[in-house]
mmCIF file with all atom_site columns, C-alpha atoms in Angstrom:
data_model
loop_
_atom_site.group_PDB
_atom_site.id
_atom_site.type_symbol
_atom_site.label_atom_id
_atom_site.label_alt_id
_atom_site.label_comp_id
_atom_site.label_asym_id
_atom_site.label_entity_id
_atom_site.label_seq_id
_atom_site.pdbx_PDB_ins_code
_atom_site.Cartn_x
_atom_site.Cartn_y
_atom_site.Cartn_z
_atom_site.occupancy
_atom_site.B_iso_or_equiv
_atom_site.pdbx_formal_charge
_atom_site.auth_seq_id
_atom_site.auth_comp_id
_atom_site.auth_asym_id
_atom_site.auth_atom_id
_atom_site.pdbx_PDB_model_num
ATOM 1   C CA . UNK V 1 1   ? -49.964 -71.559  40.221 1.00 0.00 ? 3   UNK V CA 1
ATOM 2   C CA . UNK V 1 2   ? -47.891 -69.210  38.813 1.00 0.00 ? 4   UNK V CA 1
ATOM 3   C CA . UNK V 1 3   ? -44.576 -69.891  37.259 1.00 0.00 ? 5   UNK V CA 1
ATOM 4   C CA . UNK V 1 4   ? -41.483 -67.399  38.550 1.00 0.00 ? 6   UNK V CA 1
ATOM 5   C CA . UNK V 1 5   ? -37.989 -67.970  36.394 1.00 0.00 ? 7   UNK V CA 1
ATOM 6   C CA . UNK V 1 6   ? -34.812 -66.799  38.542 1.00 0.00 ? 8   UNK V CA 1
ATOM 7   C CA . UNK V 1 7   ? -35.299 -63.685  36.844 1.00 0.00 ? 9   UNK V CA 1
ATOM 8   C CA . UNK V 1 8   ? -38.716 -62.599  38.035 1.00 0.00 ? 10  UNK V CA 1
ATOM 9   C CA . UNK V 1 9   ? -37.688 -63.164  41.417 1.00 0.00 ? 11  UNK V CA 1
ATOM 10  C CA . UNK V 1 10  ? -34.607 -61.636  41.666 1.00 0.00 ? 12  UNK V CA 1
ATOM 11  C CA . UNK V 1 11  ? -36.565 -58.514  40.101 1.00 0.00 ? 13  UNK V CA 1
ATOM 12  C CA . UNK V 1 12  ? -39.314 -58.688  42.996 1.00 0.00 ? 14  UNK V CA 1
ATOM 13  C CA . UNK V 1 13  ? -36.142 -59.329  45.645 1.00 0.00 ? 15  UNK V CA 1
ATOM 14  C CA . UNK V 1 14  ? -34.988 -56.041  44.456 1.00 0.00 ? 16  UNK V CA 1
ATOM 15  C CA . UNK V 1 15  ? -38.321 -54.458  44.235 1.00 0.00 ? 17  UNK V CA 1
ATOM 16  C CA . UNK V 1 16  ? -38.749 -55.442  47.871 1.00 0.00 ? 18  UNK V CA 1
ATOM 17  C CA . UNK V 1 17  ? -35.658 -54.521  48.913 1.00 0.00 ? 19  UNK V CA 1
ATOM 18  C CA . UNK V 1 18  ? -36.325 -50.949  47.832 1.00 0.00 ? 20  UNK V CA 1
ATOM 19  C CA . UNK V 1 19  ? -40.094 -50.406  49.349 1.00 0.00 ? 21  UNK V CA 1
ATOM 20  C CA . UNK V 1 20  ? -38.478 -51.507  52.559 1.00 0.00 ? 22  UNK V CA 1
ATOM 21  C CA . UNK V 1 21  ? -35.772 -49.825  52.793 1.00 0.00 ? 23  UNK V CA 1
ATOM 22  C CA . UNK V 1 22  ? -37.323 -46.662  52.246 1.00 0.00 ? 24  UNK V CA 1
ATOM 23  C CA . UNK V 1 23  ? -39.954 -47.477  55.018 1.00 0.00 ? 25  UNK V CA 1
ATOM 24  C CA . UNK V 1 24  ? -36.991 -48.369  57.396 1.00 0.00 ? 26  UNK V CA 1
ATOM 25  C CA . UNK V 1 25  ? -37.750 -52.025  57.040 1.00 0.00 ? 27  UNK V CA 1
ATOM 26  C CA . UNK V 1 26  ? -35.471 -54.693  57.558 1.00 0.00 ? 28  UNK V CA 1
ATOM 27  C CA . UNK V 1 27  ? -36.068 -57.397  54.576 1.00 0.00 ? 29  UNK V CA 1
ATOM 28  C CA . UNK V 1 28  ? -35.380 -60.977  53.999 1.00 0.00 ? 30  UNK V CA 1
ATOM 29  C CA . UNK V 1 29  ? -32.304 -61.955  52.403 1.00 0.00 ? 31  UNK V CA 1
ATOM 30  C CA . UNK V 1 30  ? -32.689 -63.021  49.048 1.00 0.00 ? 32  UNK V CA 1
ATOM 31  C CA . UNK V 1 31  ? -31.451 -67.247  50.704 1.00 0.00 ? 33  UNK V CA 1
ATOM 32  C CA . UNK V 1 32  ? -34.568 -66.388  53.185 1.00 0.00 ? 34  UNK V CA 1
ATOM 33  C CA . UNK V 1 33  ? -37.228 -65.394  50.712 1.00 0.00 ? 35  UNK V CA 1
ATOM 34  C CA . UNK V 1 34  ? -36.416 -68.676  48.809 1.00 0.00 ? 36  UNK V CA 1
ATOM 35  C CA . UNK V 1 35  ? -36.734 -71.177  51.482 1.00 0.00 ? 37  UNK V CA 1
ATOM 36  C CA . UNK V 1 36  ? -39.964 -69.456  52.494 1.00 0.00 ? 38  UNK V CA 1
ATOM 37  C CA . UNK V 1 37  ? -41.012 -69.395  49.205 1.00 0.00 ? 39  UNK V CA 1
ATOM 38  C CA . UNK V 1 38  ? -40.735 -72.608  48.708 1.00 0.00 ? 40  UNK V CA 1
ATOM 39  C CA . UNK V 1 39  ? -41.589 -73.631  51.826 1.00 0.00 ? 41  UNK V CA 1
ATOM 40  C CA . UNK V 1 40  ? -45.096 -72.612  51.252 1.00 0.00 ? 42  UNK V CA 1
ATOM 41  C CA . UNK V 1 41  ? -45.148 -73.863  47.572 1.00 0.00 ? 43  UNK V CA 1
ATOM 42  C CA . UNK V 1 42  ? -44.736 -76.799  48.980 1.00 0.00 ? 44  UNK V CA 1
ATOM 43  C CA . UNK V 1 43  ? -47.270 -76.718  51.526 1.00 0.00 ? 45  UNK V CA 1
ATOM 44  C CA . UNK V 1 44  ? -49.608 -75.762  48.765 1.00 0.00 ? 46  UNK V CA 1
ATOM 45  C CA . UNK V 1 45  ? -49.021 -78.877  46.406 1.00 0.00 ? 47  UNK V CA 1
ATOM 46  C CA . UNK V 1 46  ? -49.151 -81.480  49.716 1.00 0.00 ? 48  UNK V CA 1
ATOM 47  C CA . UNK V 1 47  ? -52.353 -79.988  50.057 1.00 0.00 ? 49  UNK V CA 1
ATOM 48  C CA . UNK V 1 48  ? -53.748 -80.045  46.700 1.00 0.00 ? 50  UNK V CA 1
ATOM 49  C CA . UNK V 1 49  ? -52.108 -83.594  46.122 1.00 0.00 ? 51  UNK V CA 1
ATOM 50  C CA . UNK V 1 50  ? -54.349 -84.813  49.414 1.00 0.00 ? 52  UNK V CA 1
ATOM 51  C CA . UNK V 1 51  ? -57.276 -83.235  48.847 1.00 0.00 ? 53  UNK V CA 1
ATOM 52  C CA . UNK V 1 52  ? -57.221 -84.691  44.963 1.00 0.00 ? 54  UNK V CA 1
ATOM 53  C CA . UNK V 1 53  ? -56.397 -87.818  46.454 1.00 0.00 ? 55  UNK V CA 1
ATOM 54  C CA . UNK V 1 54  ? -59.713 -87.580  48.558 1.00 0.00 ? 56  UNK V CA 1
ATOM 55  C CA . UNK V 1 55  ? -61.771 -86.646  45.577 1.00 0.00 ? 57  UNK V CA 1
ATOM 56  C CA . UNK V 1 56  ? -60.967 -89.928  43.813 1.00 0.00 ? 58  UNK V CA 1
ATOM 57  C CA . UNK V 1 57  ? -62.165 -91.909  46.719 1.00 0.00 ? 59  UNK V CA 1
ATOM 58  C CA . UNK V 1 58  ? -64.795 -90.236  46.595 1.00 0.00 ? 60  UNK V CA 1
ATOM 59  C CA . UNK V 1 59  ? -65.508 -90.829  43.031 1.00 0.00 ? 61  UNK V CA 1
ATOM 60  C CA . UNK V 1 60  ? -64.673 -94.920  43.347 1.00 0.00 ? 62  UNK V CA 1
ATOM 61  C CA . UNK V 1 61  ? -66.978 -94.901  46.379 1.00 0.00 ? 63  UNK V CA 1
ATOM 62  C CA . UNK V 1 62  ? -69.588 -92.874  44.756 1.00 0.00 ? 64  UNK V CA 1
ATOM 63  C CA . UNK V 1 63  ? -68.627 -95.641  41.144 1.00 0.00 ? 65  UNK V CA 1
ATOM 64  C CA . UNK V 1 64  ? -69.002 -98.732  43.304 1.00 0.00 ? 66  UNK V CA 1
ATOM 65  C CA . UNK V 1 65  ? -72.316 -97.492  44.511 1.00 0.00 ? 67  UNK V CA 1
ATOM 66  C CA . UNK V 1 66  ? -73.790 -96.459  41.806 1.00 0.00 ? 68  UNK V CA 1
ATOM 67  C CA . UNK V 1 67  ? -72.281 -100.378 39.543 1.00 0.00 ? 69  UNK V CA 1
ATOM 68  C CA . UNK V 1 68  ? -69.999 -98.734  37.787 1.00 0.00 ? 70  UNK V CA 1
ATOM 69  C CA . UNK V 1 69  ? -66.961 -101.270 37.939 1.00 0.00 ? 71  UNK V CA 1
ATOM 70  C CA . UNK V 1 70  ? -65.369 -103.300 35.166 1.00 0.00 ? 72  UNK V CA 1
ATOM 71  C CA . UNK V 1 71  ? -64.913 -107.017 34.241 1.00 0.00 ? 73  UNK V CA 1
ATOM 72  C CA . UNK V 1 72  ? -62.066 -106.988 37.853 1.00 0.00 ? 74  UNK V CA 1
ATOM 73  C CA . UNK V 1 73  ? -64.531 -104.495 39.757 1.00 0.00 ? 75  UNK V CA 1
ATOM 74  C CA . UNK V 1 74  ? -62.326 -102.052 39.363 1.00 0.00 ? 76  UNK V CA 1
ATOM 75  C CA . UNK V 1 75  ? -64.336 -99.004  39.233 1.00 0.00 ? 77  UNK V CA 1
ATOM 76  C CA . UNK V 1 76  ? -64.992 -96.846  36.035 1.00 0.00 ? 78  UNK V CA 1
ATOM 77  C CA . UNK V 1 77  ? -65.831 -92.741  36.558 1.00 0.00 ? 79  UNK V CA 1
ATOM 78  C CA . UNK V 1 78  ? -66.506 -90.835  33.760 1.00 0.00 ? 80  UNK V CA 1
ATOM 79  C CA . UNK V 1 79  ? -63.975 -87.351  32.857 1.00 0.00 ? 81  UNK V CA 1
ATOM 80  C CA . UNK V 1 80  ? -65.042 -84.705  31.224 1.00 0.00 ? 82  UNK V CA 1
ATOM 81  C CA . UNK V 1 81  ? -61.829 -82.103  29.644 1.00 0.00 ? 83  UNK V CA 1
ATOM 82  C CA . UNK V 1 82  ? -62.196 -79.112  27.755 1.00 0.00 ? 84  UNK V CA 1
ATOM 83  C CA . UNK V 1 83  ? -58.818 -77.063  26.525 1.00 0.00 ? 85  UNK V CA 1
ATOM 84  C CA . UNK V 1 84  ? -58.303 -73.693  24.852 1.00 0.00 ? 86  UNK V CA 1
ATOM 85  C CA . UNK V 1 85  ? -55.328 -71.926  23.364 1.00 0.00 ? 87  UNK V CA 1
ATOM 86  C CA . UNK V 1 86  ? -55.499 -68.395  23.168 1.00 0.00 ? 88  UNK V CA 1
ATOM 87  C CA . UNK V 1 87  ? -54.814 -66.948  19.429 1.00 0.00 ? 89  UNK V CA 1
ATOM 88  C CA . UNK V 1 88  ? -54.694 -62.803  18.905 1.00 0.00 ? 90  UNK V CA 1
ATOM 89  C CA . UNK V 1 89  ? -54.622 -61.424  15.527 1.00 0.00 ? 91  UNK V CA 1
ATOM 90  C CA . UNK V 1 90  ? -52.965 -57.679  14.910 1.00 0.00 ? 92  UNK V CA 1
ATOM 91  C CA . UNK V 1 91  ? -52.884 -58.173  11.196 1.00 0.00 ? 93  UNK V CA 1
ATOM 92  C CA . UNK V 1 92  ? -50.959 -61.132  11.462 1.00 0.00 ? 94  UNK V CA 1
ATOM 93  C CA . UNK V 1 93  ? -51.595 -65.049  12.825 1.00 0.00 ? 95  UNK V CA 1
ATOM 94  C CA . UNK V 1 94  ? -50.218 -65.342  16.305 1.00 0.00 ? 96  UNK V CA 1
ATOM 95  C CA . UNK V 1 95  ? -50.946 -68.227  18.723 1.00 0.00 ? 97  UNK V CA 1
ATOM 96  C CA . UNK V 1 96  ? -49.564 -68.048  21.768 1.00 0.00 ? 98  UNK V CA 1
ATOM 97  C CA . UNK V 1 97  ? -47.545 -69.730  23.626 1.00 0.00 ? 99  UNK V CA 1
ATOM 98  C CA . UNK V 1 98  ? -49.790 -70.663  26.291 1.00 0.00 ? 100 UNK V CA 1
ATOM 99  C CA . UNK V 1 99  ? -52.820 -73.149  26.647 1.00 0.00 ? 101 UNK V CA 1
ATOM 100 C CA . UNK V 1 100 ? -55.309 -74.368  30.080 1.00 0.00 ? 102 UNK V CA 1
ATOM 101 C CA . UNK V 1 101 ? -56.627 -77.355  30.463 1.00 0.00 ? 103 UNK V CA 1
ATOM 102 C CA . UNK V 1 102 ? -59.585 -78.204  32.602 1.00 0.00 ? 104 UNK V CA 1
ATOM 103 C CA . UNK V 1 103 ? -60.140 -81.693  33.951 1.00 0.00 ? 105 UNK V CA 1
#
């Protein structure tokens, strides 16, 4: 999910207003735009959380079925992780301020 700053959102509002006014279409107010955007983000977050919880329960069930539990009968699940950090080199050594991790 993209992360937008308030500046980005203000630019989007202005661009939408300009495009829609050229087509003679009314545009949402900034307040309504943010309200609906937040509702959409909340829905995405709730769905992602629900899916992750379902997946965790399934993994726990599979671990119990295979007998992969600790001394307290808590399922143990193998987790693989990988990550990357971007590096660019244009005659200098530059390390970007962002990376990605997959679990």
